[in-house]
């Protein structure tokens, strides 16, 4: 009979899981577009080879997260405006997944232009913007892009750490620290779409209890013990 027990190592693996499962559905439609520019084709190849994990060393994760952000903006910003777009971010991620696969959906049309844009045009515009942003921010070599160079956490003291006095903030704050994970992963290190890609949500206290041997239990706090 197979051993169906769950070990401490299993639970550690689960708690550290940085795989955004929704990426699989979104990528299906992104990888179906046909850009003419070689650099955009190379970007799609990078996404095809991505293992799907939002690890800090991952070039694919950096591209996917930048592309997802640009795709949300290119789809919804013209209708919602800047402020409502920023406030609606978490809901728009879900809405985007529901819209993809409806190529003629009205949301894909940019109401600011005389043309009527469809899903592919919107995806290509977002892909172009994401590649341009990452090239400017992380350099021209796509393979050298790293999610951790974008996705960092800074732990601020709630009083002196926000004083505005740099030497005092240096003493009381910690970071920026490169971080695995992203929005809606088990290792949930989410960020505000209005302030990408700085972590504003992270697992704080984590604990694994060995019910067969309490002394074998583990716990960890974000910034240490």
Backbone as JSON, one array per atom type, in Angstrom:
{
  "sequence": "XXXXXXXXXXXXXXXXXXXXXXXXXXXXXXXXXXXXXXXXXXXXXXXXXXXXXXXXXXXXXXXXXXXXXXXXXXXXXXXXXXXXXXXXXXXXXXXXXXXXXXXXXXXXXXXXXXXXXXXXXXXXXXXXXXXXXXXXXXXXXXXXXXXXXXXXXXXXXXXXXXXXXXXXXXXXXXXXXXXXXXXXXXXXXXXXXXXXXXXXXXXXXXXXXXXXXXXXXXXXXXXXX",
  "N": [[0.85, -1.19, 0.0], [0.55, 2.22, -0.83], [2.46, 4.85, 0.62], [0.83, 7.44, 2.02], [1.34, 9.51, 3.64], [2.24, 12.83, 4.77], [5.16, 14.58, 4.81], [7.46, 16.64, 6.8], [9.19, 17.84, 4.98], [7.64, 17.74, 2.67], [5.63, 19.58, 3.37], [7.16, 21.9, 3.65], [7.92, 22.25, 1.0], [5.43, 22.73, -0.18], [4.68, 25.14, 1.12], [6.59, 26.85, 0.12], [5.93, 27.04, -2.52], [6.04, 28.61, -5.55], [4.57, 28.87, -7.88], [2.59, 30.39, -10.22], [-0.42, 29.36, -11.0], [-2.42, 30.31, -12.69], [-1.06, 31.37, -14.8], [-0.75, 29.47, -16.77], [-3.17, 29.38, -18.19], [-3.32, 31.99, -19.22], [-0.97, 32.16, -20.73], [-1.47, 30.44, -22.82], [-2.94, 31.88, -24.7], [-1.32, 34.06, -25.18], [0.95, 32.91, -26.36], [-0.06, 32.24, -28.78], [-0.02, 34.32, -30.55], [1.39, 36.11, -33.39], [4.06, 37.7, -33.82], [5.92, 39.98, -35.91], [8.43, 41.07, -35.49], [11.74, 40.07, -34.78], [12.76, 40.27, -32.13], [10.5, 40.22, -30.49], [9.56, 37.7, -31.16], [11.62, 36.22, -30.02], [11.12, 36.78, -27.37], [8.69, 35.44, -26.96], [9.63, 32.84, -27.3], [11.19, 32.65, -25.03], [9.21, 32.62, -23.08], [7.98, 30.23, -23.75], [9.88, 28.39, -22.97], [9.95, 28.74, -20.28], [9.73, 27.52, -16.96], [7.49, 27.95, -15.49], [7.61, 28.8, -12.87], [7.78, 31.33, -10.42], [10.48, 32.14, -9.62], [13.26, 33.84, -8.12], [15.51, 33.9, -9.75], [14.59, 33.68, -12.3], [14.25, 34.38, -15.72], [12.04, 34.06, -17.37], [9.9, 34.4, -15.59], [10.18, 37.12, -14.94], [9.59, 38.28, -17.42], [6.97, 37.31, -17.87], [5.51, 38.46, -15.71], [5.87, 41.22, -16.17], [4.67, 41.37, -18.66], [2.06, 40.54, -18.08], [1.2, 42.68, -16.48], [1.35, 44.8, -18.35], [-0.51, 43.89, -20.19], [-2.89, 43.96, -18.79], [-3.09, 46.74, -18.49], [-3.19, 47.59, -21.2], [-5.57, 46.48, -21.96], [-7.6, 47.42, -20.22], [-7.16, 50.07, -19.34], [-7.93, 52.26, -20.98], [-10.68, 52.35, -20.78], [-11.15, 52.47, -17.99], [-9.5, 54.38, -16.8], [-6.71, 55.92, -15.0], [-6.76, 55.96, -12.09], [-8.94, 54.28, -11.28], [-8.13, 51.97, -12.51], [-5.81, 51.3, -11.04], [-6.96, 50.79, -8.53], [-8.54, 48.61, -9.07], [-6.98, 46.47, -9.63], [-6.49, 43.69, -8.51], [-8.89, 42.42, -9.2], [-8.96, 42.67, -11.91], [-7.07, 40.94, -12.85], [-8.32, 38.45, -12.69], [-10.47, 39.01, -14.37], [-9.16, 39.38, -16.8], [-8.29, 36.79, -17.44], [-10.76, 35.62, -17.93], [-11.61, 37.01, -20.18], [-9.76, 36.5, -22.24], [-9.63, 34.56, -25.12], [-11.88, 35.45, -26.17], [-11.77, 36.93, -28.83], [-12.88, 39.2, -30.09], [-13.86, 40.78, -28.1], [-15.19, 43.71, -26.59], [-13.62, 45.04, -24.75], [-10.98, 44.81, -25.58], [-10.64, 46.65, -27.56], [-9.15, 49.77, -28.11], [-10.44, 52.62, -27.03], [-9.51, 55.1, -27.54], [-8.48, 55.33, -30.04], [-9.08, 55.48, -33.62], [-9.17, 53.04, -34.92], [-10.33, 49.6, -34.6], [-9.3, 47.58, -32.25], [-8.32, 44.15, -31.73], [-8.04, 41.08, -29.8], [-5.46, 39.95, -30.41], [-3.98, 42.15, -31.37], [-3.93, 43.7, -29.07], [-2.53, 42.03, -27.29], [-0.04, 41.91, -28.59], [0.71, 44.6, -28.43], [1.01, 44.83, -25.68], [3.05, 42.98, -25.24], [5.15, 44.17, -26.63], [5.46, 46.52, -25.09], [6.2, 45.4, -22.63], [8.63, 44.1, -23.22], [10.15, 46.3, -24.02], [10.2, 47.75, -21.61], [11.56, 45.96, -19.85], [13.98, 45.7, -21.19], [14.98, 48.27, -20.97], [15.14, 48.48, -18.22], [16.48, 46.17, -17.2], [18.36, 45.51, -19.07], [19.58, 44.55, -22.4], [19.95, 41.82, -22.86], [17.97, 39.16, -22.86], [18.14, 36.68, -21.59], [19.49, 37.26, -19.32], [17.77, 38.57, -17.7], [16.18, 38.85, -14.52], [13.77, 37.83, -12.21], [14.02, 38.46, -9.51], [15.44, 40.86, -9.56], [13.52, 42.72, -10.02], [11.44, 42.17, -8.25], [11.13, 42.81, -5.09], [11.33, 42.95, -1.5], [10.89, 45.27, 1.11], [11.4, 45.93, 4.46], [9.92, 48.01, 6.58], [10.32, 49.93, 9.49], [7.66, 51.05, 11.48], [7.67, 53.57, 12.56], [10.26, 55.24, 13.1], [11.45, 54.23, 10.84], [10.14, 55.38, 8.76], [10.83, 58.0, 8.67], [11.94, 59.73, 6.84], [14.51, 60.53, 7.01], [17.48, 59.63, 5.84], [19.86, 58.27, 7.07], [18.75, 57.36, 9.5], [16.62, 55.77, 8.62], [18.11, 53.81, 7.34], [19.18, 52.47, 9.5], [16.93, 51.38, 10.81], [15.38, 50.04, 8.93], [15.04, 47.18, 6.72], [16.23, 45.84, 3.74], [16.16, 46.57, 0.16], [15.03, 43.16, -0.43], [15.55, 40.43, -2.49], [12.91, 38.45, -3.83], [11.08, 35.41, -4.06], [8.13, 34.07, -5.73], [4.8, 35.46, -6.34], [1.82, 37.32, -7.16], [-0.97, 35.57, -5.93], [0.25, 33.07, -5.67], [1.09, 30.13, -3.72], [3.22, 30.72, -2.04], [2.75, 33.6, -1.32], [3.59, 36.52, -2.52], [2.59, 39.21, -3.13], [1.99, 42.21, -5.14], [1.21, 45.68, -5.57], [-0.55, 46.72, -8.37], [-0.31, 49.31, -9.1], [2.13, 50.02, -8.17], [4.39, 48.49, -9.25], [7.29, 46.4, -8.94], [7.14, 45.92, -6.35], [7.07, 44.19, -3.31], [4.13, 43.92, -1.41], [2.65, 42.21, 0.02], [3.18, 39.38, 1.95], [3.91, 36.05, 3.13], [3.94, 35.9, 6.59], [4.34, 34.73, 9.4], [5.18, 31.36, 9.51], [4.41, 27.95, 10.05], [5.07, 24.54, 10.75], [3.76, 21.7, 12.04], [4.7, 18.77, 13.56], [2.79, 16.21, 14.25], [3.36, 13.77, 15.26], [5.67, 14.06, 16.61], [6.23, 16.56, 18.47], [8.49, 18.03, 19.07], [9.86, 18.07, 16.77], [8.82, 19.98, 15.2], [8.55, 22.93, 13.08], [9.14, 26.45, 12.63], [8.98, 29.73, 11.24], [9.75, 33.17, 10.92], [9.21, 36.13, 9.0], [11.35, 38.11, 8.97], [13.25, 36.86, 10.5], [14.21, 35.23, 13.63]],
  "CA": [[0.0, 0.0, 0.0], [1.37, 3.42, -0.97], [2.55, 5.72, 1.79], [0.16, 8.7, 1.69], [1.63, 10.5, 4.69], [2.86, 14.07, 4.33], [6.31, 14.83, 5.68], [7.85, 18.03, 6.99], [9.77, 18.31, 3.72], [6.5, 17.98, 1.77], [4.97, 20.83, 3.76], [8.07, 22.99, 3.3], [7.82, 22.42, -0.45], [4.13, 23.35, -0.45], [4.67, 26.53, 1.57], [7.5, 27.63, -0.73], [5.5, 26.91, -3.91], [5.97, 29.92, -6.2], [4.04, 28.66, -9.23], [1.29, 31.01, -10.49], [-1.12, 28.42, -11.87], [-3.21, 31.03, -13.69], [-0.2, 31.7, -15.94], [-0.94, 28.48, -17.83], [-4.31, 29.78, -19.02], [-3.0, 33.24, -19.92], [0.09, 31.91, -21.71], [-2.03, 29.75, -24.0], [-3.37, 32.88, -25.69], [-0.16, 34.9, -25.52], [1.85, 32.18, -27.25], [-0.72, 32.02, -30.06], [0.11, 35.48, -31.43], [2.44, 35.97, -34.4], [4.76, 38.97, -34.06], [6.85, 40.01, -37.04], [9.74, 41.48, -35.04], [12.52, 38.97, -34.2], [12.92, 40.38, -30.68], [9.26, 39.76, -29.87], [9.55, 36.25, -31.32], [12.54, 35.69, -29.01], [10.43, 36.89, -26.08], [7.74, 34.33, -26.87], [10.42, 31.63, -27.09], [11.57, 32.65, -23.62], [8.03, 32.2, -22.32], [7.75, 28.81, -24.03], [10.87, 27.59, -22.24], [9.82, 29.04, -18.85], [9.2, 26.38, -16.19], [6.24, 28.33, -14.83], [7.83, 29.17, -11.48], [8.19, 32.72, -10.19], [11.69, 32.14, -8.81], [13.98, 35.1, -8.27], [16.51, 33.8, -10.81], [13.91, 33.34, -13.55], [14.0, 35.38, -16.76], [10.67, 33.87, -17.82], [8.98, 35.02, -14.62], [10.26, 38.57, -15.11], [8.86, 38.63, -18.64], [5.54, 37.05, -17.71], [4.89, 39.43, -14.81], [5.83, 42.51, -16.85], [3.68, 41.25, -19.73], [0.72, 40.52, -17.49], [0.88, 44.05, -16.08], [1.09, 45.6, -19.55], [-1.73, 43.4, -20.83], [-4.0, 44.53, -18.02], [-3.19, 48.17, -18.83], [-3.62, 47.79, -22.59], [-6.96, 46.01, -22.1], [-8.6, 48.08, -19.38], [-6.86, 51.45, -18.93], [-8.65, 53.26, -21.76], [-12.06, 52.45, -20.27], [-11.25, 52.72, -16.55], [-8.69, 55.5, -16.33], [-5.55, 55.57, -14.17], [-7.08, 55.73, -10.68], [-9.78, 53.1, -11.13], [-7.29, 50.84, -12.91], [-4.95, 50.94, -9.9], [-7.79, 50.25, -7.44], [-9.22, 47.39, -9.5], [-5.97, 45.52, -10.06], [-6.69, 42.27, -8.2], [-10.05, 41.89, -9.9], [-8.68, 42.68, -13.34], [-6.31, 39.72, -13.16], [-9.33, 37.42, -12.93], [-11.25, 39.41, -15.54], [-8.35, 39.15, -17.98], [-8.36, 35.37, -17.75], [-12.08, 35.33, -18.48], [-11.76, 37.66, -21.49], [-8.93, 35.88, -23.25], [-10.42, 33.55, -25.8], [-12.97, 36.18, -26.83], [-10.92, 37.85, -29.6], [-13.55, 40.43, -30.5], [-14.46, 41.42, -26.93], [-15.09, 45.17, -26.68], [-12.56, 45.54, -23.86], [-9.69, 44.83, -26.28], [-10.58, 47.84, -28.42], [-8.7, 51.01, -27.47], [-11.45, 53.61, -27.41], [-8.83, 56.36, -27.85], [-8.02, 55.29, -31.42], [-10.17, 55.25, -34.58], [-9.2, 51.63, -35.3], [-10.94, 48.67, -33.65], [-8.29, 46.58, -31.92], [-8.81, 42.88, -31.22], [-7.21, 40.46, -28.76], [-4.07, 39.78, -30.84], [-3.35, 43.47, -31.41], [-3.72, 44.12, -27.68], [-1.45, 41.23, -26.73], [1.21, 42.34, -29.21], [1.06, 45.91, -27.86], [1.48, 44.59, -24.31], [4.33, 42.29, -25.34], [6.12, 45.19, -27.01], [5.69, 47.4, -23.95], [6.91, 44.64, -21.6], [10.02, 43.89, -23.68], [10.82, 47.6, -23.95], [10.41, 48.08, -20.19], [12.6, 45.1, -19.29], [15.24, 46.04, -21.86], [15.46, 49.52, -20.38], [15.37, 48.32, -16.78], [17.38, 45.06, -16.88], [19.36, 45.31, -20.12], [19.12, 43.98, -23.66], [20.08, 40.36, -22.87], [16.79, 38.58, -22.22], [18.5, 35.55, -20.73], [20.06, 37.78, -18.07], [16.7, 39.15, -16.88], [15.91, 38.1, -13.29], [12.59, 38.28, -11.49], [14.45, 39.05, -8.25], [15.88, 42.24, -9.76], [12.32, 43.55, -10.03], [10.49, 41.8, -7.2], [11.86, 42.9, -3.83], [10.59, 43.32, -0.29], [11.58, 46.15, 2.06], [10.7, 45.88, 5.75], [10.05, 49.33, 7.17], [9.84, 50.21, 10.83], [6.46, 51.88, 11.28], [7.85, 54.92, 13.08], [11.5, 55.85, 12.66], [11.78, 53.76, 9.51], [9.45, 56.21, 7.78], [11.12, 59.36, 9.11], [12.43, 60.56, 5.77], [15.92, 60.82, 7.28], [18.11, 58.44, 5.27], [20.68, 57.48, 8.0], [17.89, 56.7, 10.49], [15.9, 54.71, 7.91], [19.09, 52.75, 7.09], [19.35, 51.72, 10.75], [15.71, 50.73, 11.26], [14.73, 49.26, 7.88], [15.8, 46.1, 6.1], [15.85, 45.6, 2.36], [15.28, 45.58, -0.48], [15.44, 41.76, -0.45], [14.98, 39.7, -3.62], [11.84, 37.61, -3.32], [10.38, 34.48, -4.94], [6.67, 34.13, -5.67], [4.12, 36.6, -6.95], [0.41, 37.39, -6.79], [-1.8, 34.36, -5.99], [0.95, 31.8, -5.49], [1.04, 29.71, -2.32], [4.18, 31.67, -1.48], [2.06, 34.78, -1.84], [4.33, 37.77, -2.38], [1.88, 40.05, -4.07], [2.38, 43.6, -5.28], [0.17, 46.57, -6.06], [-0.34, 46.98, -9.79], [0.05, 50.71, -9.26], [3.53, 50.18, -7.74], [5.09, 47.23, -9.55], [6.85, 45.06, -8.58], [7.55, 45.91, -4.95], [6.22, 43.31, -2.52], [3.35, 44.51, -0.32], [2.01, 41.1, 0.73], [4.1, 38.25, 2.05], [3.67, 35.2, 4.29], [4.7, 36.43, 7.72], [4.73, 33.62, 10.27], [4.83, 30.05, 8.96], [4.66, 26.89, 11.03], [4.77, 23.16, 10.39], [3.7, 20.95, 13.29], [4.81, 17.32, 13.45], [1.89, 15.71, 15.28], [3.95, 12.56, 15.84], [6.82, 14.45, 17.43], [6.13, 18.02, 18.52], [9.82, 18.62, 19.13], [10.36, 18.1, 15.4], [8.08, 21.02, 14.49], [9.35, 24.05, 12.55], [8.45, 27.72, 12.41], [9.85, 30.78, 10.74], [9.16, 34.5, 10.78], [9.74, 36.75, 7.79], [12.65, 38.78, 9.11], [14.12, 36.1, 11.4], [13.66, 34.94, 14.95]],
  "C": [[0.89, 1.24, 0.0], [1.32, 4.24, 0.31], [1.98, 7.09, 1.41], [0.41, 9.76, 2.76], [2.34, 11.7, 4.08], [3.97, 14.42, 5.33], [6.54, 16.32, 5.89], [8.4, 18.62, 5.7], [8.67, 18.6, 2.7], [5.85, 19.32, 2.09], [5.85, 22.04, 3.47], [7.98, 23.29, 1.8], [6.52, 23.12, -0.83], [4.16, 24.83, -0.07], [5.58, 27.43, 0.74], [7.08, 27.62, -2.2], [5.28, 28.29, -4.53], [5.47, 29.81, -7.64], [2.69, 29.34, -9.39], [0.5, 30.17, -11.5], [-1.92, 29.1, -12.96], [-2.38, 31.37, -14.93], [-0.42, 30.73, -17.09], [-2.08, 28.87, -18.76], [-4.0, 31.03, -19.84], [-1.98, 32.98, -21.02], [-0.44, 31.23, -22.97], [-2.38, 30.75, -25.09], [-2.21, 33.77, -26.1], [0.72, 34.21, -26.55], [1.22, 31.91, -28.62], [-0.58, 33.2, -31.02], [1.33, 35.31, -32.33], [3.1, 37.32, -34.66], [5.72, 38.87, -35.25], [8.28, 40.32, -36.59], [10.48, 40.31, -34.38], [12.64, 39.05, -32.68], [11.66, 39.93, -29.94], [9.11, 38.24, -30.03], [10.47, 35.59, -30.29], [11.9, 35.74, -27.62], [9.42, 35.76, -25.9], [8.47, 33.0, -26.68], [10.86, 31.51, -25.64], [10.41, 32.18, -22.76], [7.73, 30.71, -22.55], [8.68, 27.92, -23.21], [10.79, 27.81, -20.72], [9.2, 27.84, -18.13], [7.95, 26.73, -15.4], [6.4, 28.77, -13.39], [8.32, 30.62, -11.39], [9.36, 32.74, -9.21], [12.5, 33.39, -9.1], [15.0, 35.09, -9.4], [15.91, 33.71, -12.21], [13.74, 34.54, -14.48], [12.56, 35.29, -17.25], [9.66, 34.51, -16.9], [8.99, 36.53, -14.74], [9.45, 39.01, -16.32], [7.37, 38.43, -18.46], [4.88, 38.11, -16.84], [4.82, 40.82, -15.46], [4.77, 42.5, -17.95], [2.27, 41.25, -19.17], [0.29, 41.93, -17.08], [0.54, 44.91, -17.29], [-0.19, 45.17, -20.25], [-2.97, 43.9, -20.1], [-4.19, 46.0, -18.38], [-3.72, 48.36, -20.24], [-5.07, 47.36, -22.81], [-7.94, 46.95, -21.41], [-8.38, 49.58, -19.15], [-7.68, 52.47, -19.67], [-10.09, 53.42, -21.28], [-12.11, 52.91, -18.81], [-10.54, 53.98, -16.1], [-7.65, 55.04, -15.31], [-5.94, 55.17, -12.76], [-7.89, 54.46, -10.48], [-9.01, 51.84, -11.54], [-6.45, 50.36, -11.74], [-5.76, 50.29, -8.78], [-8.4, 48.9, -7.79], [-8.27, 46.26, -9.83], [-6.24, 44.06, -9.77], [-7.85, 41.64, -8.95], [-9.79, 41.78, -11.4], [-7.85, 41.48, -13.77], [-7.28, 38.59, -13.49], [-10.13, 37.75, -14.19], [-10.48, 39.14, -16.82], [-8.4, 37.7, -18.4], [-9.69, 34.97, -18.37], [-12.26, 35.89, -19.89], [-10.95, 36.97, -22.58], [-9.66, 34.69, -23.85], [-11.68, 34.14, -26.41], [-12.33, 37.28, -27.68], [-11.57, 39.19, -29.94], [-14.18, 41.17, -29.32], [-14.19, 42.92, -26.96], [-13.96, 45.73, -25.82], [-11.21, 45.63, -24.58], [-9.55, 46.05, -27.2], [-10.13, 49.04, -27.6], [-9.62, 52.13, -27.94], [-10.83, 54.95, -27.78], [-8.34, 56.42, -29.3], [-9.2, 55.06, -32.37], [-10.28, 53.78, -35.0], [-9.93, 50.81, -34.22], [-9.94, 47.54, -33.41], [-8.95, 45.3, -31.41], [-7.81, 42.3, -30.22], [-5.74, 40.38, -29.18], [-3.34, 41.11, -30.88], [-3.02, 43.93, -30.0], [-2.59, 43.34, -27.03], [-0.11, 41.66, -27.29], [1.66, 43.7, -28.67], [1.62, 45.74, -26.45], [2.85, 43.92, -24.32], [5.44, 43.28, -25.7], [6.48, 46.08, -25.83], [6.49, 46.68, -22.86], [8.37, 44.45, -21.97], [10.79, 45.2, -23.62], [11.14, 47.97, -22.51], [11.56, 47.26, -19.6], [13.96, 45.39, -19.92], [15.84, 47.3, -21.25], [15.87, 49.33, -18.93], [16.47, 47.3, -16.47], [18.43, 44.79, -17.95], [18.8, 44.58, -21.32], [19.14, 42.45, -23.7], [18.91, 39.73, -22.12], [17.15, 37.47, -21.25], [19.1, 35.99, -19.4], [19.0, 38.46, -17.2], [16.45, 38.24, -15.67], [14.69, 38.69, -12.61], [12.99, 38.97, -10.18], [14.98, 40.47, -8.37], [14.72, 43.22, -9.78], [11.51, 43.4, -8.75], [11.22, 41.74, -5.86], [10.92, 43.3, -2.69], [11.47, 44.2, 0.59], [10.75, 46.19, 3.34], [10.97, 47.18, 6.49], [9.54, 49.35, 8.61], [8.72, 51.25, 10.73], [6.59, 53.28, 11.86], [9.11, 55.54, 12.51], [11.9, 55.42, 11.25], [11.1, 54.52, 8.41], [9.67, 57.69, 8.08], [11.48, 60.29, 7.97], [13.88, 60.97, 5.93], [16.72, 59.58, 6.94], [18.96, 57.64, 6.27], [19.84, 56.73, 9.04], [17.12, 55.56, 9.83], [16.84, 53.53, 7.63], [19.26, 51.87, 8.33], [18.12, 50.86, 11.04], [15.03, 49.86, 10.2], [15.64, 48.18, 7.34], [15.3, 45.89, 4.66], [16.45, 46.65, 1.45], [15.9, 44.19, -0.55], [14.77, 41.09, -1.65], [14.02, 38.62, -3.12], [11.28, 36.69, -4.4], [8.88, 34.72, -4.84], [6.13, 35.35, -6.38], [2.68, 36.6, -6.46], [-0.24, 36.02, -6.95], [-1.0, 33.07, -6.12], [0.81, 31.39, -4.03], [2.03, 30.56, -1.52], [3.78, 33.05, -1.97], [2.85, 36.05, -1.53], [3.79, 38.75, -3.4], [2.41, 41.47, -4.12], [1.19, 44.38, -5.82], [0.43, 46.89, -7.52], [0.0, 48.45, -10.06], [1.49, 50.98, -8.86], [4.28, 48.87, -7.99], [6.59, 47.41, -9.36], [7.21, 44.83, -7.11], [6.55, 45.12, -4.1], [5.45, 44.1, -1.46], [2.55, 43.47, 0.44], [2.99, 39.95, 0.77], [3.69, 37.37, 3.21], [4.55, 35.69, 5.45], [5.22, 35.3, 8.6], [4.26, 32.3, 9.66], [5.25, 28.96, 9.94], [4.27, 25.53, 10.46], [4.86, 22.33, 11.67], [3.74, 19.46, 12.98], [3.99, 16.71, 14.58], [2.41, 14.42, 15.92], [5.11, 12.86, 16.75], [6.88, 15.97, 17.47], [7.5, 18.7, 18.53], [10.44, 18.74, 17.74], [9.68, 19.18, 14.56], [9.0, 22.17, 14.1], [8.5, 25.3, 12.48], [9.48, 28.74, 11.94], [9.07, 32.09, 10.65], [9.9, 35.24, 9.67], [11.15, 37.28, 7.96], [13.58, 38.06, 10.09], [13.51, 35.95, 12.77], [13.93, 36.1, 15.92]]
}
